[in-house]
Amino acid sequence: MPAKILSGREISAEVRGELKEKVEKLKAKGLTPGLAMVRVGEDPASASYVKQKGKTSEEVGVYSETIVFPGDTSEEVLLAKIAELNKDPKFHGILVQLPLPKHINQDRVINAIDPIKDADCFHPVNVGKLLIGKPYLLPCTPHGVQQILIRSGYSPEGKHVVICGRSNLNGKPLFAILIQKKTGANATVTVCHTGTKNLHEITRSADILVAAMGSPKFIKADMVKEGAVVVDVGVNRIQDPTTKSGFRLTGDTDFEALKEKVEAITPVPGGVGPMTVTMLMWNTIMAAEVQTGITAE
Ligand code: GUN
């Protein structure tokens, strides 16, 4: 039987509906959650992601501003802007879209964001809190993966989750979320990477397989067990002259082959991507509640 397709679009619409209601309640109490987004240079993928984040903010009622700097902006100028945003009470969340141009030290920039306004949960203080089981906000993409699983009826609790990829953005924080002794987590988690031996053997033992290595169509049908649940975090832009833009998005799994074998799978696009943006809204709203002491309930 062909797999159930786990639509991130549908699940994010559901979550956005809940967030919109929450924002309406906060606004009635005089609080409008605010998000500042900083982008440097003209990378088309980054521009498109930030535009999407702005649109989604509008949809759920979050106030957002995007600050765009030219690609040759100095690190000092960027750090000065972050210092200004840290102090601005309109903004409860701040994000700097990555990657940054090479002349800017990414770590210094992330460290400059006030952890309480760190909407991405990239700041080392927030990453550390997550790892010790006392999270403030959760990182957006891994949190989106967890929400897809829970809301589709595939809770990771007690399951063997195999994550392929150990990035700071996805693999590592997803590991940290899913090993928590909490409802919707409590999984046995294996993280595979380029140094992993017997990769096929490990991926085939997964009840839930998360592909997050950034390699187009890497996970083939012979790497998954029948009945597994597969979440594809990959967003690879591959050239395709038949499309208007000249490229198309593909994930880290061989989706067409896998969907004949697995229980459920997320598509790319329309899987994890929309959830990332939605969880950013979640974080901005939660950060606004924490910073002001005003809550929706
Ligand atoms: N670049 C790719 N994904 C992300 C993300 O989730 N947040 C930021 N700030 N930059 C990114």
mmCIF file of N, CA and C in Angstrom, residues 162-223:
data_model
loop_
_atom_site.group_PDB
_atom_site.id
_atom_site.type_symbol
_atom_site.label_atom_id
_atom_site.label_comp_id
_atom_site.label_asym_id
_atom_site.label_seq_id
_atom_site.Cartn_x
_atom_site.Cartn_y
_atom_site.Cartn_z
ATOM 1 N N VAL A 162 16.198 7.204 13.948
ATOM 2 C CA VAL A 162 17.541 7.361 13.378
ATOM 3 C C VAL A 162 17.579 8.675 12.617
ATOM 4 N N ILE A 163 18.506 9.537 13.023
ATOM 5 C CA ILE A 163 18.676 10.832 12.356
ATOM 6 C C ILE A 163 19.934 10.739 11.496
ATOM 7 N N CYS A 164 19.804 11.013 10.214
ATOM 8 C CA CYS A 164 20.988 11.066 9.358
ATOM 9 C C CYS A 164 21.380 12.527 9.208
ATOM 10 N N GLY A 165 22.510 12.895 9.743
ATOM 11 C CA GLY A 165 22.970 14.286 9.699
ATOM 12 C C GLY A 165 23.154 14.832 11.094
ATOM 13 N N ARG A 166 24.262 15.529 11.324
ATOM 14 C CA ARG A 166 24.589 16.024 12.674
ATOM 15 C C ARG A 166 24.789 17.540 12.689
ATOM 16 N N SER A 167 24.060 18.251 11.859
ATOM 17 C CA SER A 167 24.253 19.706 11.810
ATOM 18 C C SER A 167 23.752 20.368 13.088
ATOM 19 N N ASN A 168 24.302 21.555 13.361
ATOM 20 C CA ASN A 168 23.838 22.331 14.519
ATOM 21 C C ASN A 168 22.414 22.826 14.308
ATOM 22 N N LEU A 169 22.030 22.959 13.038
ATOM 23 C CA LEU A 169 20.703 23.473 12.695
ATOM 24 C C LEU A 169 19.622 22.404 12.879
ATOM 25 N N ASN A 170 19.931 21.156 12.502
ATOM 26 C CA ASN A 170 18.893 20.121 12.473
ATOM 27 C C ASN A 170 19.212 18.874 13.294
ATOM 28 N N GLY A 171 20.206 18.120 12.881
ATOM 29 C CA GLY A 171 20.465 16.800 13.479
ATOM 30 C C GLY A 171 20.694 16.855 14.980
ATOM 31 N N LYS A 172 21.634 17.710 15.410
ATOM 32 C CA LYS A 172 21.964 17.746 16.849
ATOM 33 C C LYS A 172 20.796 18.230 17.699
ATOM 34 N N PRO A 173 20.144 19.357 17.358
ATOM 35 C CA PRO A 173 19.020 19.772 18.221
ATOM 36 C C PRO A 173 17.833 18.812 18.166
ATOM 37 N N LEU A 174 17.624 18.126 17.048
ATOM 38 C CA LEU A 174 16.517 17.153 17.001
ATOM 39 C C LEU A 174 16.807 16.009 17.964
ATOM 40 N N PHE A 175 18.061 15.585 17.978
ATOM 41 C CA PHE A 175 18.494 14.557 18.948
ATOM 42 C C PHE A 175 18.168 15.027 20.374
ATOM 43 N N ALA A 176 18.542 16.295 20.648
ATOM 44 C CA ALA A 176 18.342 16.827 22.009
ATOM 45 C C ALA A 176 16.854 16.889 22.373
ATOM 46 N N ILE A 177 16.010 17.193 21.409
ATOM 47 C CA ILE A 177 14.559 17.260 21.687
ATOM 48 C C ILE A 177 13.996 15.855 21.924
ATOM 49 N N LEU A 178 14.358 14.919 21.063
ATOM 50 C CA LEU A 178 13.701 13.609 21.098
ATOM 51 C C LEU A 178 14.181 12.696 22.221
ATOM 52 N N ILE A 179 15.354 13.006 22.804
ATOM 53 C CA ILE A 179 15.786 12.162 23.945
ATOM 54 C C ILE A 179 15.231 12.662 25.280
ATOM 55 N N GLN A 180 14.570 13.847 25.276
ATOM 56 C CA GLN A 180 14.023 14.375 26.538
ATOM 57 C C GLN A 180 13.043 13.369 27.147
ATOM 58 N N LYS A 181 13.045 13.308 28.471
ATOM 59 C CA LYS A 181 12.091 12.429 29.163
ATOM 60 C C LYS A 181 10.770 13.174 29.266
ATOM 61 N N LYS A 182 10.085 13.277 28.124
ATOM 62 C CA LYS A 182 8.861 14.077 28.066
ATOM 63 C C LYS A 182 7.876 13.420 27.110
ATOM 64 N N THR A 183 6.603 13.745 27.275
ATOM 65 C CA THR A 183 5.591 13.297 26.326
ATOM 66 C C THR A 183 5.951 13.842 24.944
ATOM 67 N N GLY A 184 5.798 13.008 23.936
ATOM 68 C CA GLY A 184 6.105 13.443 22.561
ATOM 69 C C GLY A 184 7.584 13.343 22.229
ATOM 70 N N ALA A 185 8.368 12.817 23.207
ATOM 71 C CA ALA A 185 9.807 12.620 22.968
ATOM 72 C C ALA A 185 10.146 11.212 23.483
ATOM 73 N N ASN A 186 11.102 11.123 24.444
ATOM 74 C CA ASN A 186 11.386 9.840 25.082
ATOM 75 C C ASN A 186 11.697 8.727 24.076
ATOM 76 N N ALA A 187 12.401 9.094 23.012
ATOM 77 C CA ALA A 187 12.758 8.110 21.977
ATOM 78 C C ALA A 187 14.181 7.608 22.208
ATOM 79 N N THR A 188 14.485 6.469 21.603
ATOM 80 C CA THR A 188 15.869 6.008 21.538
ATOM 81 C C THR A 188 16.406 6.574 20.237
ATOM 82 N N VAL A 189 17.436 7.408 20.324
ATOM 83 C CA VAL A 189 17.855 8.158 19.133
ATOM 84 C C VAL A 189 19.282 7.784 18.729
ATOM 85 N N THR A 190 19.440 7.460 17.470
ATOM 86 C CA THR A 190 20.773 7.229 16.907
ATOM 87 C C THR A 190 21.039 8.317 15.887
ATOM 88 N N VAL A 191 22.218 8.923 15.966
ATOM 89 C CA VAL A 191 22.576 9.957 14.983
ATOM 90 C C VAL A 191 23.667 9.396 14.072
ATOM 91 N N CYS A 192 23.394 9.346 12.792
ATOM 92 C CA CYS A 192 24.380 8.868 11.813
ATOM 93 C C CYS A 192 25.003 10.060 11.095
ATOM 94 N N HIS A 193 26.213 9.869 10.622
ATOM 95 C CA HIS A 193 26.919 10.969 9.948
ATOM 96 C C HIS A 193 27.943 10.384 9.000
ATOM 97 N N THR A 194 28.820 11.257 8.457
ATOM 98 C CA THR A 194 29.758 10.777 7.431
ATOM 99 C C THR A 194 30.757 9.758 7.980
ATOM 100 N N GLY A 195 30.917 9.712 9.309
ATOM 101 C CA GLY A 195 31.843 8.744 9.888
ATOM 102 C C GLY A 195 31.168 7.436 10.278
ATOM 103 N N THR A 196 29.870 7.307 9.997
ATOM 104 C CA THR A 196 29.119 6.116 10.428
ATOM 105 C C THR A 196 29.444 4.907 9.548
ATOM 106 N N LYS A 197 29.755 3.786 10.227
ATOM 107 C CA LYS A 197 29.963 2.534 9.481
ATOM 108 C C LYS A 197 28.622 1.788 9.474
ATOM 109 N N ASN A 198 28.416 0.927 8.519
ATOM 110 C CA ASN A 198 27.180 0.128 8.420
ATOM 111 C C ASN A 198 25.928 1.010 8.420
ATOM 112 N N LEU A 199 25.994 2.091 7.658
ATOM 113 C CA LEU A 199 24.875 3.043 7.653
ATOM 114 C C LEU A 199 23.550 2.361 7.301
ATOM 115 N N HIS A 200 23.570 1.512 6.256
ATOM 116 C CA HIS A 200 22.330 0.862 5.807
ATOM 117 C C HIS A 200 21.700 0.030 6.924
ATOM 118 N N GLU A 201 22.575 -0.670 7.653
ATOM 119 C CA GLU A 201 22.087 -1.532 8.739
ATOM 120 C C GLU A 201 21.354 -0.688 9.790
ATOM 121 N N ILE A 202 21.935 0.459 10.099
ATOM 122 C CA ILE A 202 21.338 1.319 11.138
ATOM 123 C C ILE A 202 20.043 1.960 10.627
ATOM 124 N N THR A 203 20.077 2.493 9.412
ATOM 125 C CA THR A 203 18.850 3.158 8.915
ATOM 126 C C THR A 203 17.721 2.142 8.781
ATOM 127 N N ARG A 204 18.065 0.904 8.440
ATOM 128 C CA ARG A 204 17.021 -0.134 8.299
ATOM 129 C C ARG A 204 16.430 -0.547 9.639
ATOM 130 N N SER A 205 17.104 -0.160 10.742
ATOM 131 C CA SER A 205 16.558 -0.517 12.062
ATOM 132 C C SER A 205 15.667 0.610 12.606
ATOM 133 N N ALA A 206 15.496 1.664 11.831
ATOM 134 C CA ALA A 206 14.726 2.820 12.328
ATOM 135 C C ALA A 206 13.226 2.590 12.234
ATOM 136 N N ASP A 207 12.511 2.902 13.352
ATOM 137 C CA ASP A 207 11.053 2.989 13.266
ATOM 138 C C ASP A 207 10.706 4.320 12.602
ATOM 139 N N ILE A 208 11.490 5.342 12.978
ATOM 140 C CA ILE A 208 11.320 6.678 12.394
ATOM 141 C C ILE A 208 12.685 7.100 11.857
ATOM 142 N N LEU A 209 12.736 7.424 10.580
ATOM 143 C CA LEU A 209 14.009 7.836 9.973
ATOM 144 C C LEU A 209 13.911 9.297 9.575
ATOM 145 N N VAL A 210 14.879 10.084 10.037
ATOM 146 C CA VAL A 210 14.894 11.511 9.688
ATOM 147 C C VAL A 210 16.105 11.766 8.801
ATOM 148 N N ALA A 211 15.841 12.229 7.592
ATOM 149 C CA ALA A 211 16.923 12.495 6.635
ATOM 150 C C ALA A 211 17.252 13.975 6.698
ATOM 151 N N ALA A 212 18.441 14.291 7.199
ATOM 152 C CA ALA A 212 18.817 15.703 7.380
ATOM 153 C C ALA A 212 20.303 15.871 7.107
ATOM 154 N N MET A 213 20.747 15.265 5.988
ATOM 155 C CA MET A 213 22.189 15.355 5.721
ATOM 156 C C MET A 213 22.501 16.324 4.588
ATOM 157 N N GLY A 214 21.464 16.842 3.934
ATOM 158 C CA GLY A 214 21.711 17.828 2.874
ATOM 159 C C GLY A 214 22.312 17.219 1.631
ATOM 160 N N SER A 215 21.847 16.027 1.272
ATOM 161 C CA SER A 215 22.365 15.352 0.092
ATOM 162 C C SER A 215 21.167 14.831 -0.725
ATOM 163 N N PRO A 216 20.928 15.401 -1.911
ATOM 164 C CA PRO A 216 19.691 15.081 -2.633
ATOM 165 C C PRO A 216 19.481 13.579 -2.858
ATOM 166 N N LYS A 217 18.307 13.090 -2.516
ATOM 167 C CA LYS A 217 17.874 11.707 -2.751
ATOM 168 C C LYS A 217 18.823 10.645 -2.191
ATOM 169 N N PHE A 218 19.526 10.968 -1.126
ATOM 170 C CA PHE A 218 20.529 10.053 -0.578
ATOM 171 C C PHE A 218 19.900 8.763 -0.027
ATOM 172 N N ILE A 219 18.754 8.903 0.655
ATOM 173 C CA ILE A 219 18.129 7.728 1.297
ATOM 174 C C ILE A 219 17.307 6.958 0.264
ATOM 175 N N LYS A 220 17.781 5.769 -0.087
ATOM 176 C CA LYS A 220 17.113 4.927 -1.092
ATOM 177 C C LYS A 220 16.202 3.905 -0.392
ATOM 178 N N ALA A 221 15.369 3.261 -1.212
ATOM 179 C CA ALA A 221 14.385 2.325 -0.650
ATOM 180 C C ALA A 221 15.038 1.188 0.143
ATOM 181 N N ASP A 222 16.222 0.736 -0.267
ATOM 182 C CA ASP A 222 16.847 -0.384 0.454
ATOM 183 C C ASP A 222 17.464 0.050 1.796
ATOM 184 N N MET A 223 17.331 1.339 2.117
ATOM 185 C CA MET A 223 17.888 1.824 3.391
ATOM 186 C C MET A 223 16.814 1.968 4.470
#
